[in-house]
Coordinates of C-alpha atoms and ligand atoms in Angstrom, one line a residue:
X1 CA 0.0 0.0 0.0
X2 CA 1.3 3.6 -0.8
X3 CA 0.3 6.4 1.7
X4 CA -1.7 9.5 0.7
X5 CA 1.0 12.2 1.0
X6 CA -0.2 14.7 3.9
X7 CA 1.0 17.6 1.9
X8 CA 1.8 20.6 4.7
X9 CA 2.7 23.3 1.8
X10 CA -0.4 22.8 0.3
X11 CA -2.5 23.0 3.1
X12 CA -0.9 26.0 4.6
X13 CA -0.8 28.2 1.5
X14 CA -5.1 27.3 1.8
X15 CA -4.8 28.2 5.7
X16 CA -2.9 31.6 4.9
X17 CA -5.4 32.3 2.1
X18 CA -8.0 31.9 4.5
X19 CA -5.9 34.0 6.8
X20 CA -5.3 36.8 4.7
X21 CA -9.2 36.9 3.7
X22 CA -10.2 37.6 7.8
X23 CA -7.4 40.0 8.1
X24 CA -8.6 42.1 5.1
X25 CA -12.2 41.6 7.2
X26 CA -10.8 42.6 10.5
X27 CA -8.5 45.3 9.5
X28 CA -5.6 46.5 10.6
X29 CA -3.8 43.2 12.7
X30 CA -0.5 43.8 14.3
X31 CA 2.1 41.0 15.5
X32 CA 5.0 42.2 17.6
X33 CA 7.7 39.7 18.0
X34 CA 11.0 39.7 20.9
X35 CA 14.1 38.2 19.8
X36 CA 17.2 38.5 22.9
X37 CA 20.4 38.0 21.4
X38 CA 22.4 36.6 18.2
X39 CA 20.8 32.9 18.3
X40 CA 21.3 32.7 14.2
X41 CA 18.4 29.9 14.0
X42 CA 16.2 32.6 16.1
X43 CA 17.0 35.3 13.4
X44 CA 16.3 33.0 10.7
X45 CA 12.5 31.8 12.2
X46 CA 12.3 35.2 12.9
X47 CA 12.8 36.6 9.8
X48 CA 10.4 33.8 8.3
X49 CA 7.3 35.0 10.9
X50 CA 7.6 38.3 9.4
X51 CA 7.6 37.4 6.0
X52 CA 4.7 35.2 6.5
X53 CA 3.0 38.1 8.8
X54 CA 3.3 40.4 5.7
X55 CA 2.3 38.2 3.0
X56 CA -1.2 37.8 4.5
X57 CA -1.7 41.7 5.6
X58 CA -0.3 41.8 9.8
X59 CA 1.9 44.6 10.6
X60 CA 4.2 42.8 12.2
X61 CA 6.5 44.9 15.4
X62 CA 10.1 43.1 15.2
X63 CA 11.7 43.8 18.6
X64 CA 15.5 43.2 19.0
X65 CA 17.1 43.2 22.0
X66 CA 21.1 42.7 23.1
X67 CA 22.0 39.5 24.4
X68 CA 23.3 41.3 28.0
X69 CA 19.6 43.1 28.5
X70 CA 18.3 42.7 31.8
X71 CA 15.0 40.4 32.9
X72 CA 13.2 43.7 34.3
X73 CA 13.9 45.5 30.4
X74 CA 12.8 42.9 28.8
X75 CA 9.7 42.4 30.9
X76 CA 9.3 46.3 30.3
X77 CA 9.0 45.9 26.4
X78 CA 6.8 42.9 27.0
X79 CA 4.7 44.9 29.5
X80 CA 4.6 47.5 26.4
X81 CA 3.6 45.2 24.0
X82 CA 0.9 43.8 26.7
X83 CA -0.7 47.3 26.6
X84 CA -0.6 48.4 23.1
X85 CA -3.6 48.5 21.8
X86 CA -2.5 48.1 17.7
X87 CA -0.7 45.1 18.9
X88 CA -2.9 41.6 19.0
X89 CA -0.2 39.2 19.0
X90 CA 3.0 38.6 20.9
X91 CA 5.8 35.9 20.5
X92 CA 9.0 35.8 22.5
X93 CA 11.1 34.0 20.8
X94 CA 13.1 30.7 22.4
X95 CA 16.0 29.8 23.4
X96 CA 16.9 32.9 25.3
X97 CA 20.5 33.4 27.3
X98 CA 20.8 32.1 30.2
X99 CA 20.9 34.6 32.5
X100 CA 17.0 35.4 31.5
X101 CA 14.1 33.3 33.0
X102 CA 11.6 32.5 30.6
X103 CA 9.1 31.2 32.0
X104 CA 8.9 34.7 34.0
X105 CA 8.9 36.3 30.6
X106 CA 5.8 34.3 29.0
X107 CA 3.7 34.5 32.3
X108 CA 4.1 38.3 32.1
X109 CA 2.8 38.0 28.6
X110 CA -1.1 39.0 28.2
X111 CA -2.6 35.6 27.5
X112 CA -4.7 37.3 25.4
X113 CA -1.9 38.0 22.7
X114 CA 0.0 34.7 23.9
X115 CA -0.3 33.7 20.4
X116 CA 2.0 30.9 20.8
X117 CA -0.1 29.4 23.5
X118 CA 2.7 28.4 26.0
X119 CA 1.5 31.3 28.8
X120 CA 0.0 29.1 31.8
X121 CA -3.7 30.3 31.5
X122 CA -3.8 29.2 28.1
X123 CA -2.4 25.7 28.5
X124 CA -4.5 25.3 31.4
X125 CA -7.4 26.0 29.0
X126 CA -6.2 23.5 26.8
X127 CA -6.3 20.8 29.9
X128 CA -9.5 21.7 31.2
X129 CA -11.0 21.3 27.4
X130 CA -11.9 24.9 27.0
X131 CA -8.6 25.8 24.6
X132 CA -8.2 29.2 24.2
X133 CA -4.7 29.9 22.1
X134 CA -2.8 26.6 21.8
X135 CA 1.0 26.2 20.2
X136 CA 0.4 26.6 16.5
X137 CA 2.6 22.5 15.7
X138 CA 0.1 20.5 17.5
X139 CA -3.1 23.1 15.9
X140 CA -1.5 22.5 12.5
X141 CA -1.0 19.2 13.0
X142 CA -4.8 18.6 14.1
X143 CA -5.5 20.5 11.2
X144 CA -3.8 18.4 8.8
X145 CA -5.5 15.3 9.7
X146 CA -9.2 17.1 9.5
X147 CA -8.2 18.0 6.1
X148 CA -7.3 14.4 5.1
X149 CA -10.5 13.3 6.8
X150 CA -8.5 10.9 9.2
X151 CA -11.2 9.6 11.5
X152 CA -10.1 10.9 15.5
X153 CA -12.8 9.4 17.4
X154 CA -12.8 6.0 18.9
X155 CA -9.1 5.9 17.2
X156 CA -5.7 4.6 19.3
X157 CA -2.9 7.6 19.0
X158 CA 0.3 7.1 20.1
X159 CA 2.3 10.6 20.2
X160 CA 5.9 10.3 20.9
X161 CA 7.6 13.2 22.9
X162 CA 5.9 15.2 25.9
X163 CA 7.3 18.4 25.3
X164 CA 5.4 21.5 26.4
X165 CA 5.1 22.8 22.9
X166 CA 3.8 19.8 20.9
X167 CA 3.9 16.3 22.7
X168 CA 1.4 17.6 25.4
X169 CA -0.9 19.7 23.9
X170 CA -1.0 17.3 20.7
X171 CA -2.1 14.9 23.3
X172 CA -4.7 16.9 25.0
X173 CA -5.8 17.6 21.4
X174 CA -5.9 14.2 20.2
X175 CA -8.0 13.5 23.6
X176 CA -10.6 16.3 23.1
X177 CA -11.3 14.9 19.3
X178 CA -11.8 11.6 21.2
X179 CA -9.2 9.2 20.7
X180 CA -8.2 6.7 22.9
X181 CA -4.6 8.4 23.7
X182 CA -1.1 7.2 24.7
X183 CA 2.0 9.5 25.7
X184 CA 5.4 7.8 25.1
X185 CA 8.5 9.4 25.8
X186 CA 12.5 8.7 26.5
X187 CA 11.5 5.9 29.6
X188 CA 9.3 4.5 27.8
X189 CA 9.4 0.6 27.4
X190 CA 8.9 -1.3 24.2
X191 CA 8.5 1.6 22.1
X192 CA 8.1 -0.7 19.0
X193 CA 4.8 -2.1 20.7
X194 CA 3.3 1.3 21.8
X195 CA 3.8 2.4 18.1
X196 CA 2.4 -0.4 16.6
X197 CA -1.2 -0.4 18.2
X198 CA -1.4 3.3 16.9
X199 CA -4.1 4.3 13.9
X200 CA -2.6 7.5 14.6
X201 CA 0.8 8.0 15.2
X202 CA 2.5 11.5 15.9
X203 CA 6.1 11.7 16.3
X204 CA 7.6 14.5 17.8
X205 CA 11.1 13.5 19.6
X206 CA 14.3 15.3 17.5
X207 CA 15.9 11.8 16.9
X208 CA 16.2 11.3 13.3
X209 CA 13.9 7.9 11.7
X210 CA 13.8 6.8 15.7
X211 CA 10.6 5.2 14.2
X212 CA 11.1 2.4 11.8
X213 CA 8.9 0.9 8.9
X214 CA 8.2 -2.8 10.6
X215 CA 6.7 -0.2 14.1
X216 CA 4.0 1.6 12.4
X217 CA 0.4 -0.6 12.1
X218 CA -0.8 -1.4 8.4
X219 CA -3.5 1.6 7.3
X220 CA -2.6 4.4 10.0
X221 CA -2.0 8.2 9.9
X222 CA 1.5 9.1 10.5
X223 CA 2.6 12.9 11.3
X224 CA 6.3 13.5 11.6
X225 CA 6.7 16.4 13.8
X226 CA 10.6 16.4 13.5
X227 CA 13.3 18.2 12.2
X228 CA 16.4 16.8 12.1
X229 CA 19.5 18.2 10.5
X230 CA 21.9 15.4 9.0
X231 CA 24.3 15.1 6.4
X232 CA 21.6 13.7 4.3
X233 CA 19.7 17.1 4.8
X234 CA 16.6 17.5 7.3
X235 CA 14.8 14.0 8.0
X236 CA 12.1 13.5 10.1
X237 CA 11.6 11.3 13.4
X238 CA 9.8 8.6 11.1
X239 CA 12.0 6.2 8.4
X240 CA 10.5 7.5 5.0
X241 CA 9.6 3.5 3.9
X242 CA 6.9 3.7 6.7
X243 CA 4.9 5.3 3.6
X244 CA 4.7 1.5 2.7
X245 CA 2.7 0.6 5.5
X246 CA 0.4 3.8 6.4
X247 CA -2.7 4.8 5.3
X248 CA -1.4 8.7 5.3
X249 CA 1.9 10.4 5.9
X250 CA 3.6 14.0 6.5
X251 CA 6.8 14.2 4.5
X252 CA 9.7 15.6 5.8
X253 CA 10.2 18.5 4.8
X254 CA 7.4 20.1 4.0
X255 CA 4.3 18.1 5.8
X256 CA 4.3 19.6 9.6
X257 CA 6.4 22.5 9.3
X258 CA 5.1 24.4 6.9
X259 CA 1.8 24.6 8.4
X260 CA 3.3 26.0 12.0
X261 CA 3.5 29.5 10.9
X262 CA 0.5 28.9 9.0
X263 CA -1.0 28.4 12.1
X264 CA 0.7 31.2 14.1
X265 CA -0.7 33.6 11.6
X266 CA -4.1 32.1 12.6
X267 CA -3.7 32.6 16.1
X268 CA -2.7 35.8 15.5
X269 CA -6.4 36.2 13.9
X270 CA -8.4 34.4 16.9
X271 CA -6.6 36.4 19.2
X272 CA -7.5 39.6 17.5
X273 CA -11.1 38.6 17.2
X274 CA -11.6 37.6 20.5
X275 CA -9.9 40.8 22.0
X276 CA -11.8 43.2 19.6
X277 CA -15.2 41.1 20.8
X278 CA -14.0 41.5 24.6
X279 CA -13.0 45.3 23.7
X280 CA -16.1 46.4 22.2
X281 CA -18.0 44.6 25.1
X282 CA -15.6 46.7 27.8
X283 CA -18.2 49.6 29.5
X284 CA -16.7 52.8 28.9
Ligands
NAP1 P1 12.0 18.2 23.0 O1 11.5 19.2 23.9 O2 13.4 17.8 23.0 O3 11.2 16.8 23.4 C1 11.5 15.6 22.8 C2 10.6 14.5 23.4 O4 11.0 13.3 22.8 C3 10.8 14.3 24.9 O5 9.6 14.2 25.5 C4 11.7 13.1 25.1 O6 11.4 12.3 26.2 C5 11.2 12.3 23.8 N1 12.3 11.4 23.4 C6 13.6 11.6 23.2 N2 14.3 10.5 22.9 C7 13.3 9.5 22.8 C8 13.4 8.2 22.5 N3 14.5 7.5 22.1 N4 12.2 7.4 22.5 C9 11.1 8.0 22.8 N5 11.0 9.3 23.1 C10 12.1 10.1 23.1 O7 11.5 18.4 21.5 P2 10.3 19.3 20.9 O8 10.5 20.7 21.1 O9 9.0 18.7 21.4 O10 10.5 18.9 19.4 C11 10.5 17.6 18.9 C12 10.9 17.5 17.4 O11 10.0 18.3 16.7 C13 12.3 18.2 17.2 O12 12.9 17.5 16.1 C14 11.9 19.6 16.7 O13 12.9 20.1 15.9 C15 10.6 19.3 16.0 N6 9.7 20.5 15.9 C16 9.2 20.7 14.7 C17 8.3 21.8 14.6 C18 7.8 22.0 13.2 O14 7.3 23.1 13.0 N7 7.8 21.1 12.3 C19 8.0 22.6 15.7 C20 8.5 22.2 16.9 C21 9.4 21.2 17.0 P3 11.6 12.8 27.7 O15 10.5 13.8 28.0 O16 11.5 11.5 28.5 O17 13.0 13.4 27.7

């Protein structure tokens, strides 16, 4: 059997369409971004968000600040950001130096404009099933498999990797569409067994084709999540020949990643909407 091909570049040039059609409706969007320091991967994804930002019609705010700036400055510029009414989305950009603590930084984020969804209150509102803004991976990754119809409920995922930014909320996603889920992670024993009862597999670990061919369960829905730079290029967590065996597949690159800023740009969107809605509602 040969896999459908989830195709991420696709899918997210339809989601920034869509995108760029509610920011012509809305008017006026604005996406301020924080980058600390000389991180030249940083710069590049940075660089990326803007472009994509652009292309659909968000102003987008690009903040750069020295790698020596101190926690309290850089919670003043977020604390600006926070209170700036042009501005409805706010990313701080990871991995900051060390001297920084950024968990402090995203908690003084508004949650409201935390349109990567890592602030507390929103991934609390992704575990108590009420998800407000939820990290863009998992979101596109959800909405790759709507998009290729892949039935969720009553289904056995498995989603390798517990990661604040995809493994978990991909599983509390997965769990709110209904399927029957399973977490594994580095401890975890038998990984070939875990894998192989899954009709939807998600792999998001950073160890490149970790998952082999003979794991993955004749007919089911494979999304690789990683990246992984090698001297072959960037592969994914998943050995390509498990196309062989799967129903549906996300190549690697352009399945998952694509869609990630496809996604940001549409939290970007929802957080607009639902601030204008909460705005308009404030008494004067
Ligand atoms: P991370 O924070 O390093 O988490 C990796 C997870 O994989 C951890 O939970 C770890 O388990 C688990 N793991 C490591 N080795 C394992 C093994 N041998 N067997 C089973 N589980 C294992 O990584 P992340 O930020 O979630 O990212 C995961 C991958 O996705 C990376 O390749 C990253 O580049 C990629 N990524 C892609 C996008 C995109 O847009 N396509 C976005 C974000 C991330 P423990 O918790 O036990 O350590």
């Amino acid at each position: 059997m040969a896999a459908t091909i989830m195709d991420g570049k696709a899918l997210a040039a339809k989601v920034k369409e869509e995108v760029a059609r509610d920011v012509a409706e809305l008017g006026g969007i604005g996406l301020a971004t924080v980058l600390v320091g000389d991180d030249p991967a940083s710069h590049i994804y940075i660089r990326l968000k803007h472009e994509a930002a652009e292309a659909v019609g968000i102003r987008s705010d690009d903040r750069r600040l020295p790698a020596d700036i101190s926690q309290e400055e850089l919670l003043e510029v977020v604390e600006e950001l926070n209170a700036d009414d042009s501005i409805d989305g706010v990313l701080v950009q990871s991995p900051m130096p060390d001297h920084l603590d950024e968990e402090l930084t995203v908690e003084t984020l508004d949650p409201a404009k935390d349109v990567d969804g890592f602030h507390p209150r929103n991934a609390g509102a992704l575990y108590l099933g009420e998800p407000l803004l939820v990290p863009a991976t998992p979101l596109g990754v959800m909405r790759m498999l709507e998009e290729y119809e892949v039935e969720l409920s009553g289904a056995r995922a498995v989603v390798i990797g517990r990661s604040n930014i995809v493994g978990k909320p991909m599983a509390h996603l997965l769990l709110q569409a209904n399927a029957t889920v399973t977490v594994a992670h580095s401890r975890t024993r038998d990984l070939a067994a875990v894998v192989n009862e899954a009709d939807i597999l998600v792999a998001a670990v950073g160890v490149a084709h970790l998952v082999t061919a003979d794991m993955i369960k004749t007919g089911a829905a494979v999304v690789d999540v990683g990246m992984n730079r090698t001297e072959a290029g960037l592969v994914g967590d998943v050995d390509p020949g498990a196309a062989d065996r799967a129903a549906f597949i996300t190549p690697v690159p352009g399945g998952v990643g694509p869609m990630t800023i496809a996604m940001l740009l549409a939290n970007t969107v929802k957080a607009a909407r639902a601030r204008r809605a909460r705005l308009a509602n404030r008494p004067d």
